[in-house]
Amino acid sequence: MKLNRVEKALMNNPVRGLVQRTYEARLLLRLGGRVDAGQVLDVGCGRGVGTRLIVEHFGAAHVTAIDLDEDMVARARERLHGLEQRVRVSVGDVTAIDAPDAEFDAVFEFGTIHHVHDWRLALAEVHRVLRPGGRFYFEEVTSHALRRWPSRTFLQHPELDRFTTEDFIAEVEARGITVGQNYLTRFFGDFLVGVGHKRAG
Ligand SMILES: C[S@@+](CC[C@H](N)C(=O)[O-])C[C@H]1O[C@@H](n2cnc3c(N)ncnc32)[C@H](O)[C@@H]1O
């Protein structure tokens, strides 16, 4: 689902960009390493801060970035102007990714899947488009955080079938992506950051 006005303001501001650059990307790099020369998908790219990081800090050869919200796509295109050889941004839905099976060396998601009603289908799609051995980089917000007063009061998320850290990792593993212990939780279990790899076969 698209973000409400409050969350859009929270996402489209320099503090969010700073957190993504200086904190989340560093953790993901530590857990998953670079994706040098890789073909990468960024699902729920928002205004494209993460997409640029995937090119510049993770070393992707090319990033396909999608977002459900056409306004976010427009913002991302503007932000990524000049990188057109290495980035393609379009409107797209993580539950129906417009790409063949095993197309990508890595899939990134910065805080997207907790906005998806059928988050299990989103993970099935991530698995489908990853090549065997490909890596899934995730940064997520758990049901624990969504229950807190500020989130309940000001933000809007799917009400049903929210996930805890354990639910999310179990579903990723059940889809055929191994995470093991390669994840971290932060802020009393509100946030989850990790990297898994798609099992062969
Ligand atoms: C919390 S924002 C994060 C944006 C960006 N990744 C960031 O970290 O700043 C979640 C994004 O996911 C997008 N989104 C929500 N549901 C989606 C879906 N089903 N498919 C693709 N994008 C989706 C929203 O439009 C929004 O831009």
PDB file of C-alpha atoms and ligand atoms in Angstrom:
ATOM      1  CA  MET A   1       0.000   0.000   0.000  1.00  0.00           C
ATOM      2  CA  LYS A   2       1.071   3.575  -0.582  1.00  0.00           C
ATOM      3  CA  LEU A   3       2.340   5.652   2.339  1.00  0.00           C
ATOM      4  CA  ASN A   4       0.045   8.130   4.045  1.00  0.00           C
ATOM      5  CA  ARG A   5       0.991  11.802   4.086  1.00  0.00           C
ATOM      6  CA  VAL A   6       2.817  11.670   7.426  1.00  0.00           C
ATOM      7  CA  GLU A   7       5.004   8.721   6.518  1.00  0.00           C
ATOM      8  CA  LYS A   8       5.744  10.193   3.114  1.00  0.00           C
ATOM      9  CA  ALA A   9       7.040  13.306   4.843  1.00  0.00           C
ATOM     10  CA  LEU A  10       9.145  11.118   7.149  1.00  0.00           C
ATOM     11  CA  MET A  11      10.593   9.172   4.214  1.00  0.00           C
ATOM     12  CA  ASN A  12      11.183  12.113   1.911  1.00  0.00           C
ATOM     13  CA  ASN A  13      13.467  14.058   4.155  1.00  0.00           C
ATOM     14  CA  PRO A  14      17.224  14.312   4.719  1.00  0.00           C
ATOM     15  CA  VAL A  15      17.161  12.542   8.106  1.00  0.00           C
ATOM     16  CA  ARG A  16      15.797   9.377   6.514  1.00  0.00           C
ATOM     17  CA  GLY A  17      18.520   9.578   3.855  1.00  0.00           C
ATOM     18  CA  LEU A  18      21.173  10.017   6.533  1.00  0.00           C
ATOM     19  CA  VAL A  19      19.953   6.961   8.488  1.00  0.00           C
ATOM     20  CA  GLN A  20      19.899   4.879   5.322  1.00  0.00           C
ATOM     21  CA  ARG A  21      23.398   5.953   4.293  1.00  0.00           C
ATOM     22  CA  THR A  22      25.216   5.965   7.598  1.00  0.00           C
ATOM     23  CA  TYR A  23      23.460   3.162   9.469  1.00  0.00           C
ATOM     24  CA  GLU A  24      21.339   0.732   7.451  1.00  0.00           C
ATOM     25  CA  ALA A  25      23.574   0.468   4.383  1.00  0.00           C
ATOM     26  CA  ARG A  26      26.605  -0.115   6.609  1.00  0.00           C
ATOM     27  CA  LEU A  27      24.881  -2.935   8.473  1.00  0.00           C
ATOM     28  CA  LEU A  28      23.745  -4.533   5.213  1.00  0.00           C
ATOM     29  CA  LEU A  29      27.231  -4.228   3.769  1.00  0.00           C
ATOM     30  CA  ARG A  30      28.657  -5.907   6.862  1.00  0.00           C
ATOM     31  CA  LEU A  31      26.131  -8.744   6.671  1.00  0.00           C
ATOM     32  CA  GLY A  32      26.061  -9.296   2.896  1.00  0.00           C
ATOM     33  CA  GLY A  33      29.095  -7.650   1.312  1.00  0.00           C
ATOM     34  CA  ARG A  34      29.192  -5.861  -2.032  1.00  0.00           C
ATOM     35  CA  VAL A  35      27.350  -6.921  -5.175  1.00  0.00           C
ATOM     36  CA  ASP A  36      30.084  -5.965  -7.612  1.00  0.00           C
ATOM     37  CA  ALA A  37      28.993  -6.109 -11.252  1.00  0.00           C
ATOM     38  CA  GLY A  38      25.634  -7.498 -10.155  1.00  0.00           C
ATOM     39  CA  GLN A  39      22.168  -7.051 -11.620  1.00  0.00           C
ATOM     40  CA  VAL A  40      20.105  -5.835  -8.676  1.00  0.00           C
ATOM     41  CA  LEU A  41      16.431  -5.182  -7.931  1.00  0.00           C
ATOM     42  CA  ASP A  42      15.375  -2.548  -5.369  1.00  0.00           C
ATOM     43  CA  VAL A  43      11.747  -3.089  -4.336  1.00  0.00           C
ATOM     44  CA  GLY A  44       9.869  -0.120  -2.889  1.00  0.00           C
ATOM     45  CA  CYS A  45      12.661   2.261  -3.827  1.00  0.00           C
ATOM     46  CA  GLY A  46      10.867   5.358  -2.526  1.00  0.00           C
ATOM     47  CA  ARG A  47      12.736   8.466  -3.599  1.00  0.00           C
ATOM     48  CA  GLY A  48      15.788   6.454  -4.625  1.00  0.00           C
ATOM     49  CA  VAL A  49      18.312   7.063  -1.841  1.00  0.00           C
ATOM     50  CA  GLY A  50      18.834   3.321  -1.381  1.00  0.00           C
ATOM     51  CA  THR A  51      19.021   2.791  -5.140  1.00  0.00           C
ATOM     52  CA  ARG A  52      21.929   5.209  -5.382  1.00  0.00           C
ATOM     53  CA  LEU A  53      23.645   3.508  -2.432  1.00  0.00           C
ATOM     54  CA  ILE A  54      23.318   0.134  -4.168  1.00  0.00           C
ATOM     55  CA  VAL A  55      25.206   1.554  -7.142  1.00  0.00           C
ATOM     56  CA  GLU A  56      27.762   3.665  -5.313  1.00  0.00           C
ATOM     57  CA  HIS A  57      28.439   1.712  -2.101  1.00  0.00           C
ATOM     58  CA  PHE A  58      27.542  -1.846  -3.059  1.00  0.00           C
ATOM     59  CA  GLY A  59      28.989  -1.672  -6.595  1.00  0.00           C
ATOM     60  CA  ALA A  60      25.987  -2.939  -8.587  1.00  0.00           C
ATOM     61  CA  ALA A  61      26.394  -2.857 -12.350  1.00  0.00           C
ATOM     62  CA  HIS A  62      22.703  -2.133 -12.814  1.00  0.00           C
ATOM     63  CA  VAL A  63      19.725  -1.525 -10.521  1.00  0.00           C
ATOM     64  CA  THR A  64      16.092  -1.991 -11.485  1.00  0.00           C
ATOM     65  CA  ALA A  65      14.108   0.052  -8.972  1.00  0.00           C
ATOM     66  CA  ILE A  66      10.353  -0.259  -8.535  1.00  0.00           C
ATOM     67  CA  ASP A  67       7.751   1.412  -6.367  1.00  0.00           C
ATOM     68  CA  LEU A  68       3.970   1.193  -6.203  1.00  0.00           C
ATOM     69  CA  ASP A  69       3.619   4.966  -5.915  1.00  0.00           C
ATOM     70  CA  GLU A  70       4.065   6.964  -9.126  1.00  0.00           C
ATOM     71  CA  ASP A  71       4.944  10.071  -7.108  1.00  0.00           C
ATOM     72  CA  MET A  72       7.849   8.203  -5.441  1.00  0.00           C
ATOM     73  CA  VAL A  73       8.974   6.947  -8.844  1.00  0.00           C
ATOM     74  CA  ALA A  74       9.044  10.529 -10.145  1.00  0.00           C
ATOM     75  CA  ARG A  75      11.116  11.616  -7.129  1.00  0.00           C
ATOM     76  CA  ALA A  76      13.514   8.704  -7.603  1.00  0.00           C
ATOM     77  CA  ARG A  77      13.962   9.495 -11.307  1.00  0.00           C
ATOM     78  CA  GLU A  78      14.841  13.062 -10.436  1.00  0.00           C
ATOM     79  CA  ARG A  79      17.290  11.997  -7.713  1.00  0.00           C
ATOM     80  CA  LEU A  80      18.947   9.434  -9.971  1.00  0.00           C
ATOM     81  CA  HIS A  81      19.250  11.733 -12.974  1.00  0.00           C
ATOM     82  CA  GLY A  82      22.609  11.113 -14.609  1.00  0.00           C
ATOM     83  CA  LEU A  83      22.707   7.442 -13.603  1.00  0.00           C
ATOM     84  CA  GLU A  84      20.357   6.286 -16.388  1.00  0.00           C
ATOM     85  CA  GLN A  85      22.965   3.876 -17.772  1.00  0.00           C
ATOM     86  CA  ARG A  86      22.984   1.987 -14.484  1.00  0.00           C
ATOM     87  CA  VAL A  87      19.506   2.517 -13.075  1.00  0.00           C
ATOM     88  CA  ARG A  88      15.972   2.003 -14.358  1.00  0.00           C
ATOM     89  CA  VAL A  89      13.077   3.230 -12.214  1.00  0.00           C
ATOM     90  CA  SER A  90       9.460   2.305 -12.840  1.00  0.00           C
ATOM     91  CA  VAL A  91       6.115   1.796 -11.185  1.00  0.00           C
ATOM     92  CA  GLY A  92       5.867  -1.804 -10.026  1.00  0.00           C
ATOM     93  CA  ASP A  93       4.453  -4.083  -7.366  1.00  0.00           C
ATOM     94  CA  VAL A  94       6.642  -6.405  -5.311  1.00  0.00           C
ATOM     95  CA  THR A  95       3.800  -8.965  -5.282  1.00  0.00           C
ATOM     96  CA  ALA A  96       3.866  -9.186  -9.102  1.00  0.00           C
ATOM     97  CA  ILE A  97       7.396  -8.351 -10.203  1.00  0.00           C
ATOM     98  CA  ASP A  98       7.652  -7.752 -13.928  1.00  0.00           C
ATOM     99  CA  ALA A  99      10.824  -9.803 -14.477  1.00  0.00           C
ATOM    100  CA  PRO A 100      11.702 -13.365 -15.519  1.00  0.00           C
ATOM    101  CA  ASP A 101      12.679 -16.034 -13.009  1.00  0.00           C
ATOM    102  CA  ALA A 102      16.287 -15.916 -11.716  1.00  0.00           C
ATOM    103  CA  GLU A 103      16.889 -12.482 -13.265  1.00  0.00           C
ATOM    104  CA  PHE A 104      18.783 -10.811 -10.409  1.00  0.00           C
ATOM    105  CA  ASP A 105      21.996 -11.382  -8.467  1.00  0.00           C
ATOM    106  CA  ALA A 106      20.540  -9.521  -5.513  1.00  0.00           C
ATOM    107  CA  VAL A 107      17.282  -8.019  -4.280  1.00  0.00           C
ATOM    108  CA  PHE A 108      17.230  -5.141  -1.787  1.00  0.00           C
ATOM    109  CA  GLU A 109      14.326  -3.858   0.236  1.00  0.00           C
ATOM    110  CA  PHE A 110      14.598  -0.915   2.585  1.00  0.00           C
ATOM    111  CA  GLY A 111      11.455  -0.936   4.719  1.00  0.00           C
ATOM    112  CA  THR A 112       8.977  -1.989   2.051  1.00  0.00           C
ATOM    113  CA  ILE A 113       7.499  -5.390   2.843  1.00  0.00           C
ATOM    114  CA  HIS A 114       5.718  -4.362   6.067  1.00  0.00           C
ATOM    115  CA  HIS A 115       3.603  -2.128   3.801  1.00  0.00           C
ATOM    116  CA  VAL A 116       2.430  -5.066   1.702  1.00  0.00           C
ATOM    117  CA  HIS A 117      -0.853  -6.802   2.571  1.00  0.00           C
ATOM    118  CA  ASP A 118       0.299 -10.141   1.180  1.00  0.00           C
ATOM    119  CA  TRP A 119       3.880  -9.988   2.424  1.00  0.00           C
ATOM    120  CA  ARG A 120       4.305 -13.747   1.955  1.00  0.00           C
ATOM    121  CA  LEU A 121       3.571 -13.356  -1.749  1.00  0.00           C
ATOM    122  CA  ALA A 122       6.123 -10.528  -1.871  1.00  0.00           C
ATOM    123  CA  LEU A 123       8.753 -12.899  -0.452  1.00  0.00           C
ATOM    124  CA  ALA A 124       7.751 -15.600  -2.950  1.00  0.00           C
ATOM    125  CA  GLU A 125       8.310 -13.080  -5.731  1.00  0.00           C
ATOM    126  CA  VAL A 126      11.687 -12.035  -4.320  1.00  0.00           C
ATOM    127  CA  HIS A 127      12.684 -15.684  -4.294  1.00  0.00           C
ATOM    128  CA  ARG A 128      11.433 -16.241  -7.861  1.00  0.00           C
ATOM    129  CA  VAL A 129      13.449 -13.401  -9.394  1.00  0.00           C
ATOM    130  CA  LEU A 130      16.682 -14.224  -7.526  1.00  0.00           C
ATOM    131  CA  ARG A 131      19.185 -16.502  -9.228  1.00  0.00           C
ATOM    132  CA  PRO A 132      20.345 -19.509  -7.171  1.00  0.00           C
ATOM    133  CA  GLY A 133      23.008 -18.182  -4.811  1.00  0.00           C
ATOM    134  CA  GLY A 134      21.635 -14.659  -5.200  1.00  0.00           C
ATOM    135  CA  ARG A 135      21.340 -12.519  -2.091  1.00  0.00           C
ATOM    136  CA  PHE A 136      18.335 -10.901  -0.427  1.00  0.00           C
ATOM    137  CA  TYR A 137      19.154  -7.749   1.577  1.00  0.00           C
ATOM    138  CA  PHE A 138      16.333  -6.695   3.874  1.00  0.00           C
ATOM    139  CA  GLU A 139      15.659  -3.925   6.355  1.00  0.00           C
ATOM    140  CA  GLU A 140      12.263  -4.285   8.007  1.00  0.00           C
ATOM    141  CA  VAL A 141       9.908  -2.904  10.623  1.00  0.00           C
ATOM    142  CA  THR A 142       8.200  -5.514  12.796  1.00  0.00           C
ATOM    143  CA  SER A 143       4.693  -5.789  14.270  1.00  0.00           C
ATOM    144  CA  HIS A 144       6.302  -4.786  17.567  1.00  0.00           C
ATOM    145  CA  ALA A 145       7.050  -1.320  16.144  1.00  0.00           C
ATOM    146  CA  LEU A 146       3.694  -1.036  14.373  1.00  0.00           C
ATOM    147  CA  ARG A 147       1.906  -1.540  17.706  1.00  0.00           C
ATOM    148  CA  ARG A 148       3.568   1.487  19.270  1.00  0.00           C
ATOM    149  CA  TRP A 149       1.511   4.623  19.827  1.00  0.00           C
ATOM    150  CA  PRO A 150       3.189   6.900  17.228  1.00  0.00           C
ATOM    151  CA  SER A 151       2.816   4.287  14.526  1.00  0.00           C
ATOM    152  CA  ARG A 152      -0.822   3.501  15.435  1.00  0.00           C
ATOM    153  CA  THR A 153      -1.692   7.179  15.600  1.00  0.00           C
ATOM    154  CA  PHE A 154       0.086   8.735  12.658  1.00  0.00           C
ATOM    155  CA  LEU A 155       0.998   6.002  10.182  1.00  0.00           C
ATOM    156  CA  GLN A 156      -0.979   3.522   8.134  1.00  0.00           C
ATOM    157  CA  HIS A 157      -0.066  -0.126   7.614  1.00  0.00           C
ATOM    158  CA  PRO A 158      -1.845  -3.352   6.755  1.00  0.00           C
ATOM    159  CA  GLU A 159      -3.792  -4.439   9.849  1.00  0.00           C
ATOM    160  CA  LEU A 160      -3.837  -8.188   9.306  1.00  0.00           C
ATOM    161  CA  ASP A 161      -1.048 -10.749   9.260  1.00  0.00           C
ATOM    162  CA  ARG A 162       1.754  -8.477  10.440  1.00  0.00           C
ATOM    163  CA  PHE A 163       5.089 -10.143  11.118  1.00  0.00           C
ATOM    164  CA  THR A 164       7.487 -10.432  13.999  1.00  0.00           C
ATOM    165  CA  THR A 165      11.198 -10.946  13.388  1.00  0.00           C
ATOM    166  CA  GLU A 166      10.699 -14.686  13.837  1.00  0.00           C
ATOM    167  CA  ASP A 167       7.758 -14.779  11.379  1.00  0.00           C
ATOM    168  CA  PHE A 168       9.714 -12.893   8.745  1.00  0.00           C
ATOM    169  CA  ILE A 169      12.866 -14.986   8.995  1.00  0.00           C
ATOM    170  CA  ALA A 170      10.833 -18.223   9.049  1.00  0.00           C
ATOM    171  CA  GLU A 171       8.944 -17.223   5.884  1.00  0.00           C
ATOM    172  CA  VAL A 172      12.121 -16.152   4.064  1.00  0.00           C
ATOM    173  CA  GLU A 173      13.681 -19.498   4.969  1.00  0.00           C
ATOM    174  CA  ALA A 174      10.534 -21.422   3.957  1.00  0.00           C
ATOM    175  CA  ARG A 175      10.662 -19.767   0.530  1.00  0.00           C
ATOM    176  CA  GLY A 176      14.169 -21.135  -0.047  1.00  0.00           C
ATOM    177  CA  ILE A 177      16.382 -18.267   1.090  1.00  0.00           C
ATOM    178  CA  THR A 178      18.836 -19.139   3.858  1.00  0.00           C
ATOM    179  CA  VAL A 179      19.422 -16.485   6.481  1.00  0.00           C
ATOM    180  CA  GLY A 180      20.556 -18.538   9.474  1.00  0.00           C
ATOM    181  CA  GLN A 181      21.866 -16.133  12.080  1.00  0.00           C
ATOM    182  CA  ASN A 182      22.826 -13.518   9.510  1.00  0.00           C
ATOM    183  CA  TYR A 183      20.462 -10.864  10.807  1.00  0.00           C
ATOM    184  CA  LEU A 184      20.238  -8.298  13.596  1.00  0.00           C
ATOM    185  CA  THR A 185      17.383  -6.754  15.491  1.00  0.00           C
ATOM    186  CA  ARG A 186      17.491  -3.196  16.752  1.00  0.00           C
ATOM    187  CA  PHE A 187      15.520  -0.943  19.129  1.00  0.00           C
ATOM    188  CA  PHE A 188      13.983  -3.682  21.278  1.00  0.00           C
ATOM    189  CA  GLY A 189      12.927  -5.778  18.301  1.00  0.00           C
ATOM    190  CA  ASP A 190      11.299  -2.947  16.319  1.00  0.00           C
ATOM    191  CA  PHE A 191      13.717  -3.230  13.408  1.00  0.00           C
ATOM    192  CA  LEU A 192      15.282  -6.096  11.556  1.00  0.00           C
ATOM    193  CA  VAL A 193      18.255  -6.050   9.181  1.00  0.00           C
ATOM    194  CA  GLY A 194      19.649  -9.097   7.434  1.00  0.00           C
ATOM    195  CA  VAL A 195      20.912 -10.850   4.353  1.00  0.00           C
ATOM    196  CA  GLY A 196      20.051 -14.307   3.029  1.00  0.00           C
ATOM    197  CA  HIS A 197      21.026 -16.273  -0.050  1.00  0.00           C
ATOM    198  CA  LYS A 198      18.811 -18.318  -2.341  1.00  0.00           C
ATOM    199  CA  ARG A 199      19.454 -22.018  -2.051  1.00  0.00           C
ATOM    200  CA  ALA A 200      20.158 -23.897  -5.256  1.00  0.00           C
ATOM    201  CA  GLY A 201      17.540 -26.340  -6.528  1.00  0.00           C
TER     202      GLY A 201
HETATM  203  C1  LIG B   1       8.647   3.079   4.129  1.00  0.00           C
HETATM  204  S1  LIG B   1       8.829   3.428   2.424  1.00  0.00           S
HETATM  205  C2  LIG B   1      10.539   3.128   2.147  1.00  0.00           C
HETATM  206  C3  LIG B   1      11.037   3.815   0.910  1.00  0.00           C
HETATM  207  C4  LIG B   1      12.541   3.653   0.652  1.00  0.00           C
HETATM  208  N1  LIG B   1      12.896   2.268   0.412  1.00  0.00           N
HETATM  209  C5  LIG B   1      13.307   4.196   1.834  1.00  0.00           C
HETATM  210  O1  LIG B   1      13.896   3.402   2.583  1.00  0.00           O
HETATM  211  O2  LIG B   1      13.354   5.419   2.009  1.00  0.00           O
HETATM  212  C6  LIG B   1       8.059   2.022   1.648  1.00  0.00           C
HETATM  213  C7  LIG B   1       7.950   2.177   0.137  1.00  0.00           C
HETATM  214  O3  LIG B   1       7.391   0.968  -0.387  1.00  0.00           O
HETATM  215  C8  LIG B   1       6.474   1.303  -1.402  1.00  0.00           C
HETATM  216  N2  LIG B   1       5.539   0.181  -1.544  1.00  0.00           N
HETATM  217  C9  LIG B   1       4.519  -0.161  -0.738  1.00  0.00           C
HETATM  218  N3  LIG B   1       3.906  -1.269  -1.182  1.00  0.00           N
HETATM  219  C10 LIG B   1       4.571  -1.650  -2.306  1.00  0.00           C
HETATM  220  C11 LIG B   1       4.421  -2.707  -3.230  1.00  0.00           C
HETATM  221  N4  LIG B   1       3.439  -3.617  -3.095  1.00  0.00           N
HETATM  222  N5  LIG B   1       5.285  -2.802  -4.255  1.00  0.00           N
HETATM  223  C12 LIG B   1       6.278  -1.877  -4.421  1.00  0.00           C
HETATM  224  N6  LIG B   1       6.460  -0.836  -3.578  1.00  0.00           N
HETATM  225  C13 LIG B   1       5.621  -0.724  -2.534  1.00  0.00           C
HETATM  226  C14 LIG B   1       5.838   2.605  -0.934  1.00  0.00           C
HETATM  227  O4  LIG B   1       5.244   3.333  -1.980  1.00  0.00           O
HETATM  228  C15 LIG B   1       7.040   3.316  -0.325  1.00  0.00           C
HETATM  229  O5  LIG B   1       7.718   4.117  -1.254  1.00  0.00           O
END
